[in-house]
Amino acid sequence: MCGTSFKLHRVSIDIAPIPQADPAEPELTGAGFARGKVPRGTYLPPFKGSVKMYGSWAVPLPSAGSAHTAWYKAAPRVAVFIAGYPSRRGDRLAVEIETAKGGTIRVPVPPELIPGDGGEWWLKYFSLPEDKQPLRFRIVAVATPLDSQGWLGFSQPFVIRSVDNLEICKQLLWILFAAVTSLVAFLSPGLILRRRRRNLHFIWIPLAGVVPLACIGLIAWIGPEWFSARFICRIGLFILIGYATYHFIRFPLSTYLRSMECRALSVFLLLVSIGTARSIYSLGPAGELFGARISRTFEVGARSDSRFAYHAVQLVRFRDSPFGPFAASLYVPWTFSHRGPISSLAVAPLVLSPRVNLLHAMPDQAWSPFDPEGFEAYRVAMIVLACCGLLAVFGLARLFLPADWAFFAFLIAATAPFTIHEIYFTWPKLIEAGFVLLAAYLAFRGRFLFAGFALGFAYLVHPSALVSIPALIGIVILRRRKNSGPYAWIDGLFMLGLGVGAWLALWRVINNVHYAQDSFFAYLKMTGGLKPPTAMNWLRSRVDSVLDTLVPLNLIFFHRWSLELQSIYEFSPPVIQFFASYWDTLPFGAGIAFFLLGLLRLLYLAYRKARAWFLALIVIPFALFVPYWGWGISGLLREGLHAWFLGLLLFAAVMWHRCARRSGSFFRILNWTLLIRGVETLCVLLLPTIASQHLLVQPPYVLSDTVALAGMFAATVALYAYTFRFAERLRCRSLSATS
């Protein structure tokens, strides 16, 4: 309701130009640049004050130009507006600083900032090196306009005197409303269904929330023309939340959930808080992909997947064809058929309901805590959706463990650093993993056709769901061989394949001649970047992938020069390369202390006591994925093993439960490793950024950055302290039962 009533604005700043060191010196010297020489209509962020703008734009294209400003008086913290292509080949934009101790030095404008043709000036800060005693500075620009993408623009340097913190507070409030609305929208349908049918298993709650929202998004996309997509989303969301409000007022929470399920939702809230707080932190690691844009990824490297699902929301907003020119420009070099639409349709009502203005263009506008283009609303909804997928761990664990241990298994999976990272990276792989675990639950229950349907639904969330087919086949074979004879699994596999095949066929028919997922088979032939693509290089790339995924520090010691660990704009510093291990490798993704001191022993116990299940669910699926993935060698964890990773930790929790009463000291060591995970998670969240940017907060977002830091720290401490306390209580209870 607030979102439909109040309009968003970008944060306004009050600026003061820095005076020239010598007022008689010309303000600009050189050729090719002049005041106001920028494309018509280039948008300036809102600010108060006066500042001069320079540029090299001209039609027809001018010759190469080089210019520098007058010398300005030194100031500790300086800001400029930039536009154009400062990192284009042949173009340079730098700050030249004259110092008392170090002579004249040059500081380049970080190349991740590429305003381009988005029609905007971007705000950029830099600090003068105080240890060298700066005396004065000037801006130096070189433009080589080989084509229309060769121009540069920059402003007179200035300092920021004040910021519109009231607007920042308003945006923070919108983020809170977006998070709360997403929580209610995704969880309330399943909770209401649970109250009506008390025997409904907890694992169904996420599915019951995703399906209604996806249906609203689909109706908004293909609905009648006399109702806009925004109107349909608002009405559908209003009815859904109104109905949920009516139920929650009438009935207490105890009628919806049991004790441990309430605890699972409390942890769910902490996970959402961590992800949301990270999303409003304005700083990212140096060389961050799409840095300072609304679609920034919080990571270096070329992975733009975190904004892929947003494009389908744009198509819903404009009711555009998924195969038209606009869609082609969004998805290039991929197509709409390369990803399933379920996550996009599910978040579309939450993105389109407030008064945001999705643009008919790429989401490359300048970043703000809650942007008017709706990307932060999309990001928050995707964070909640990812956390919904984690609830399936608790639901599946209830098949094998008592309630308290099932909740503990959920904690082990949810507090892994890799899991936290995937929550705020906002691609749909965690919710896809949740539906894969739902398929596993149904397979364990003997409902193989419905297990296939669940896996097919997961495929329409993200195609990596098909990676889990070998594990589900293993469940079918082992379960039917145990209960019904040596060949009874054949009909189970047929029903499983029938369920999956129905969704595959549906997606093939929907895309028709535009179907392009055959290109995924090309990964089989790739050699991880090794050239030439020979059989020996193919084998070498697979061996490297396995070692980088499973052996601690192998990635950093032997392949830290891999392009997958570097920014696409510049070579990344060692701290960023090291923390890529938490995204790519199992030892760090699970928590390095937990892996070395606990997980290895638990997996050894699994091999000894449940060998058939361990091989079928863990070893064979991983071994089959290794030859498939040939895109890179930096580690396989993020490439589609999300369900495998959650299943691995669940398997470890089951073995932990079996040996808990016989090894109290081992139990205590594992509990401490879970607490150490909290330190690792805080480092993953902040250390690559702080160490590479040398900043904790930045203007004009000091207020929102402070709130983000406080939120990340408080929620992380609360989550891991609670995990440790619960684990200790569980240990004491197990020892008491043994006594």
PDB file of N, CA, C and O in Angstrom, residues 295-330:
ATOM      1  N   SER A 295      22.344  -3.300 -10.987  1.00  0.00           N
ATOM      2  CA  SER A 295      22.449  -4.752 -11.136  1.00  0.00           C
ATOM      3  C   SER A 295      23.810  -5.275 -10.712  1.00  0.00           C
ATOM      4  O   SER A 295      24.222  -6.358 -11.139  1.00  0.00           O
ATOM      5  N   ARG A 296      24.518  -4.563  -9.867  1.00  0.00           N
ATOM      6  CA  ARG A 296      25.823  -5.008  -9.376  1.00  0.00           C
ATOM      7  C   ARG A 296      25.702  -6.392  -8.758  1.00  0.00           C
ATOM      8  O   ARG A 296      24.675  -6.749  -8.171  1.00  0.00           O
ATOM      9  N   THR A 297      26.772  -7.185  -8.876  1.00  0.00           N
ATOM     10  CA  THR A 297      26.704  -8.592  -8.487  1.00  0.00           C
ATOM     11  C   THR A 297      27.356  -8.888  -7.144  1.00  0.00           C
ATOM     12  O   THR A 297      27.281 -10.024  -6.670  1.00  0.00           O
ATOM     13  N   PHE A 298      28.064  -7.928  -6.535  1.00  0.00           N
ATOM     14  CA  PHE A 298      28.815  -8.122  -5.288  1.00  0.00           C
ATOM     15  C   PHE A 298      29.988  -9.067  -5.472  1.00  0.00           C
ATOM     16  O   PHE A 298      30.594  -9.496  -4.490  1.00  0.00           O
ATOM     17  N   GLU A 299      30.326  -9.411  -6.707  1.00  0.00           N
ATOM     18  CA  GLU A 299      31.434 -10.314  -6.999  1.00  0.00           C
ATOM     19  C   GLU A 299      32.181  -9.828  -8.230  1.00  0.00           C
ATOM     20  O   GLU A 299      31.612  -9.126  -9.077  1.00  0.00           O
ATOM     21  N   VAL A 300      33.457 -10.206  -8.317  1.00  0.00           N
ATOM     22  CA  VAL A 300      34.198  -9.984  -9.554  1.00  0.00           C
ATOM     23  C   VAL A 300      33.921 -11.165 -10.482  1.00  0.00           C
ATOM     24  O   VAL A 300      33.239 -12.115 -10.123  1.00  0.00           O
ATOM     25  N   GLY A 301      34.474 -11.094 -11.674  1.00  0.00           N
ATOM     26  CA  GLY A 301      34.238 -12.173 -12.632  1.00  0.00           C
ATOM     27  C   GLY A 301      33.114 -11.828 -13.579  1.00  0.00           C
ATOM     28  O   GLY A 301      32.442 -10.797 -13.455  1.00  0.00           O
ATOM     29  N   ALA A 302      32.878 -12.717 -14.519  1.00  0.00           N
ATOM     30  CA  ALA A 302      31.939 -12.452 -15.604  1.00  0.00           C
ATOM     31  C   ALA A 302      30.555 -13.039 -15.367  1.00  0.00           C
ATOM     32  O   ALA A 302      29.775 -13.168 -16.306  1.00  0.00           O
ATOM     33  N   ARG A 303      30.222 -13.440 -14.119  1.00  0.00           N
ATOM     34  CA  ARG A 303      28.926 -14.060 -13.845  1.00  0.00           C
ATOM     35  C   ARG A 303      27.835 -12.997 -13.702  1.00  0.00           C
ATOM     36  O   ARG A 303      27.705 -12.365 -12.658  1.00  0.00           O
ATOM     37  N   SER A 304      27.074 -12.808 -14.750  1.00  0.00           N
ATOM     38  CA  SER A 304      25.971 -11.845 -14.729  1.00  0.00           C
ATOM     39  C   SER A 304      24.639 -12.511 -14.415  1.00  0.00           C
ATOM     40  O   SER A 304      23.580 -11.893 -14.551  1.00  0.00           O
ATOM     41  N   ASP A 305      24.674 -13.777 -13.969  1.00  0.00           N
ATOM     42  CA  ASP A 305      23.451 -14.557 -13.765  1.00  0.00           C
ATOM     43  C   ASP A 305      22.509 -13.936 -12.750  1.00  0.00           C
ATOM     44  O   ASP A 305      21.303 -14.198 -12.776  1.00  0.00           O
ATOM     45  N   SER A 306      23.023 -13.134 -11.827  1.00  0.00           N
ATOM     46  CA  SER A 306      22.170 -12.604 -10.772  1.00  0.00           C
ATOM     47  C   SER A 306      21.114 -11.637 -11.308  1.00  0.00           C
ATOM     48  O   SER A 306      20.130 -11.356 -10.622  1.00  0.00           O
ATOM     49  N   ARG A 307      21.292 -11.118 -12.502  1.00  0.00           N
ATOM     50  CA  ARG A 307      20.270 -10.230 -13.055  1.00  0.00           C
ATOM     51  C   ARG A 307      19.479 -10.890 -14.186  1.00  0.00           C
ATOM     52  O   ARG A 307      18.639 -10.253 -14.818  1.00  0.00           O
ATOM     53  N   PHE A 308      19.740 -12.173 -14.432  1.00  0.00           N
ATOM     54  CA  PHE A 308      19.092 -12.858 -15.549  1.00  0.00           C
ATOM     55  C   PHE A 308      17.577 -12.917 -15.348  1.00  0.00           C
ATOM     56  O   PHE A 308      16.800 -12.669 -16.278  1.00  0.00           O
ATOM     57  N   ALA A 309      17.140 -13.268 -14.135  1.00  0.00           N
ATOM     58  CA  ALA A 309      15.704 -13.403 -13.889  1.00  0.00           C
ATOM     59  C   ALA A 309      14.987 -12.057 -13.943  1.00  0.00           C
ATOM     60  O   ALA A 309      13.766 -12.006 -14.166  1.00  0.00           O
ATOM     61  N   TYR A 310      15.711 -10.958 -13.738  1.00  0.00           N
ATOM     62  CA  TYR A 310      15.102  -9.630 -13.806  1.00  0.00           C
ATOM     63  C   TYR A 310      14.612  -9.319 -15.213  1.00  0.00           C
ATOM     64  O   TYR A 310      13.627  -8.593 -15.385  1.00  0.00           O
ATOM     65  N   HIS A 311      15.276  -9.850 -16.217  1.00  0.00           N
ATOM     66  CA  HIS A 311      14.888  -9.557 -17.595  1.00  0.00           C
ATOM     67  C   HIS A 311      13.474 -10.065 -17.889  1.00  0.00           C
ATOM     68  O   HIS A 311      12.708  -9.403 -18.600  1.00  0.00           O
ATOM     69  N   ALA A 312      13.132 -11.235 -17.368  1.00  0.00           N
ATOM     70  CA  ALA A 312      11.774 -11.738 -17.590  1.00  0.00           C
ATOM     71  C   ALA A 312      10.746 -10.868 -16.879  1.00  0.00           C
ATOM     72  O   ALA A 312       9.613 -10.722 -17.357  1.00  0.00           O
ATOM     73  N   VAL A 313      11.118 -10.284 -15.728  1.00  0.00           N
ATOM     74  CA  VAL A 313      10.215  -9.333 -15.064  1.00  0.00           C
ATOM     75  C   VAL A 313       9.996  -8.117 -15.961  1.00  0.00           C
ATOM     76  O   VAL A 313       8.880  -7.584 -16.047  1.00  0.00           O
ATOM     77  N   GLN A 314      11.043  -7.673 -16.649  1.00  0.00           N
ATOM     78  CA  GLN A 314      10.877  -6.574 -17.611  1.00  0.00           C
ATOM     79  C   GLN A 314       9.907  -6.963 -18.728  1.00  0.00           C
ATOM     80  O   GLN A 314       9.085  -6.144 -19.159  1.00  0.00           O
ATOM     81  N   LEU A 315      10.015  -8.204 -19.200  1.00  0.00           N
ATOM     82  CA  LEU A 315       9.100  -8.657 -20.250  1.00  0.00           C
ATOM     83  C   LEU A 315       7.661  -8.675 -19.739  1.00  0.00           C
ATOM     84  O   LEU A 315       6.724  -8.334 -20.480  1.00  0.00           O
ATOM     85  N   VAL A 316       7.476  -9.079 -18.494  1.00  0.00           N
ATOM     86  CA  VAL A 316       6.125  -9.056 -17.906  1.00  0.00           C
ATOM     87  C   VAL A 316       5.608  -7.628 -17.843  1.00  0.00           C
ATOM     88  O   VAL A 316       4.452  -7.353 -18.198  1.00  0.00           O
ATOM     89  N   ARG A 317       6.457  -6.723 -17.402  1.00  0.00           N
ATOM     90  CA  ARG A 317       6.033  -5.321 -17.259  1.00  0.00           C
ATOM     91  C   ARG A 317       5.561  -4.737 -18.587  1.00  0.00           C
ATOM     92  O   ARG A 317       4.527  -4.057 -18.651  1.00  0.00           O
ATOM     93  N   PHE A 318       6.288  -5.003 -19.667  1.00  0.00           N
ATOM     94  CA  PHE A 318       5.949  -4.419 -20.965  1.00  0.00           C
ATOM     95  C   PHE A 318       5.158  -5.374 -21.848  1.00  0.00           C
ATOM     96  O   PHE A 318       4.857  -5.042 -22.992  1.00  0.00           O
ATOM     97  N   ARG A 319       4.837  -6.572 -21.294  1.00  0.00           N
ATOM     98  CA  ARG A 319       4.106  -7.586 -22.046  1.00  0.00           C
ATOM     99  C   ARG A 319       4.748  -7.820 -23.413  1.00  0.00           C
ATOM    100  O   ARG A 319       4.084  -7.895 -24.447  1.00  0.00           O
ATOM    101  N   ASP A 320       6.052  -7.924 -23.359  1.00  0.00           N
ATOM    102  CA  ASP A 320       6.831  -8.110 -24.578  1.00  0.00           C
ATOM    103  C   ASP A 320       7.017  -9.597 -24.847  1.00  0.00           C
ATOM    104  O   ASP A 320       6.946 -10.429 -23.937  1.00  0.00           O
ATOM    105  N   SER A 321       7.277  -9.935 -26.090  1.00  0.00           N
ATOM    106  CA  SER A 321       7.504 -11.319 -26.475  1.00  0.00           C
ATOM    107  C   SER A 321       8.848 -11.796 -25.933  1.00  0.00           C
ATOM    108  O   SER A 321       9.837 -11.057 -25.977  1.00  0.00           O
ATOM    109  N   PRO A 322       8.923 -13.034 -25.436  1.00  0.00           N
ATOM    110  CA  PRO A 322      10.217 -13.550 -24.976  1.00  0.00           C
ATOM    111  C   PRO A 322      11.191 -13.822 -26.109  1.00  0.00           C
ATOM    112  O   PRO A 322      12.355 -14.122 -25.848  1.00  0.00           O
ATOM    113  N   PHE A 323      10.711 -13.706 -27.348  1.00  0.00           N
ATOM    114  CA  PHE A 323      11.565 -13.988 -28.498  1.00  0.00           C
ATOM    115  C   PHE A 323      11.687 -12.776 -29.424  1.00  0.00           C
ATOM    116  O   PHE A 323      12.180 -12.892 -30.536  1.00  0.00           O
ATOM    117  N   GLY A 324      11.241 -11.602 -28.952  1.00  0.00           N
ATOM    118  CA  GLY A 324      11.299 -10.404 -29.771  1.00  0.00           C
ATOM    119  C   GLY A 324      12.653  -9.717 -29.699  1.00  0.00           C
ATOM    120  O   GLY A 324      13.571 -10.153 -28.991  1.00  0.00           O
ATOM    121  N   PRO A 325      12.797  -8.590 -30.385  1.00  0.00           N
ATOM    122  CA  PRO A 325      14.080  -7.869 -30.410  1.00  0.00           C
ATOM    123  C   PRO A 325      14.515  -7.383 -29.031  1.00  0.00           C
ATOM    124  O   PRO A 325      15.700  -7.432 -28.701  1.00  0.00           O
ATOM    125  N   PHE A 326      13.541  -6.902 -28.212  1.00  0.00           N
ATOM    126  CA  PHE A 326      13.901  -6.415 -26.884  1.00  0.00           C
ATOM    127  C   PHE A 326      14.447  -7.548 -26.026  1.00  0.00           C
ATOM    128  O   PHE A 326      15.471  -7.414 -25.357  1.00  0.00           O
ATOM    129  N   ALA A 327      13.772  -8.697 -26.041  1.00  0.00           N
ATOM    130  CA  ALA A 327      14.240  -9.847 -25.269  1.00  0.00           C
ATOM    131  C   ALA A 327      15.615 -10.303 -25.762  1.00  0.00           C
ATOM    132  O   ALA A 327      16.495 -10.648 -24.958  1.00  0.00           O
ATOM    133  N   ALA A 328      15.813 -10.287 -27.063  1.00  0.00           N
ATOM    134  CA  ALA A 328      17.108 -10.702 -27.608  1.00  0.00           C
ATOM    135  C   ALA A 328      18.223  -9.782 -27.131  1.00  0.00           C
ATOM    136  O   ALA A 328      19.329 -10.239 -26.812  1.00  0.00           O
ATOM    137  N   SER A 329      17.942  -8.479 -27.053  1.00  0.00           N
ATOM    138  CA  SER A 329      18.958  -7.535 -26.580  1.00  0.00           C
ATOM    139  C   SER A 329      19.260  -7.720 -25.102  1.00  0.00           C
ATOM    140  O   SER A 329      20.377  -7.456 -24.653  1.00  0.00           O
ATOM    141  N   LEU A 330      18.293  -8.197 -24.316  1.00  0.00           N
ATOM    142  CA  LEU A 330      18.496  -8.415 -22.887  1.00  0.00           C
ATOM    143  C   LEU A 330      19.313  -9.673 -22.621  1.00  0.00           C
ATOM    144  O   LEU A 330      20.200  -9.686 -21.766  1.00  0.00           O
TER     145      LEU A 330
END
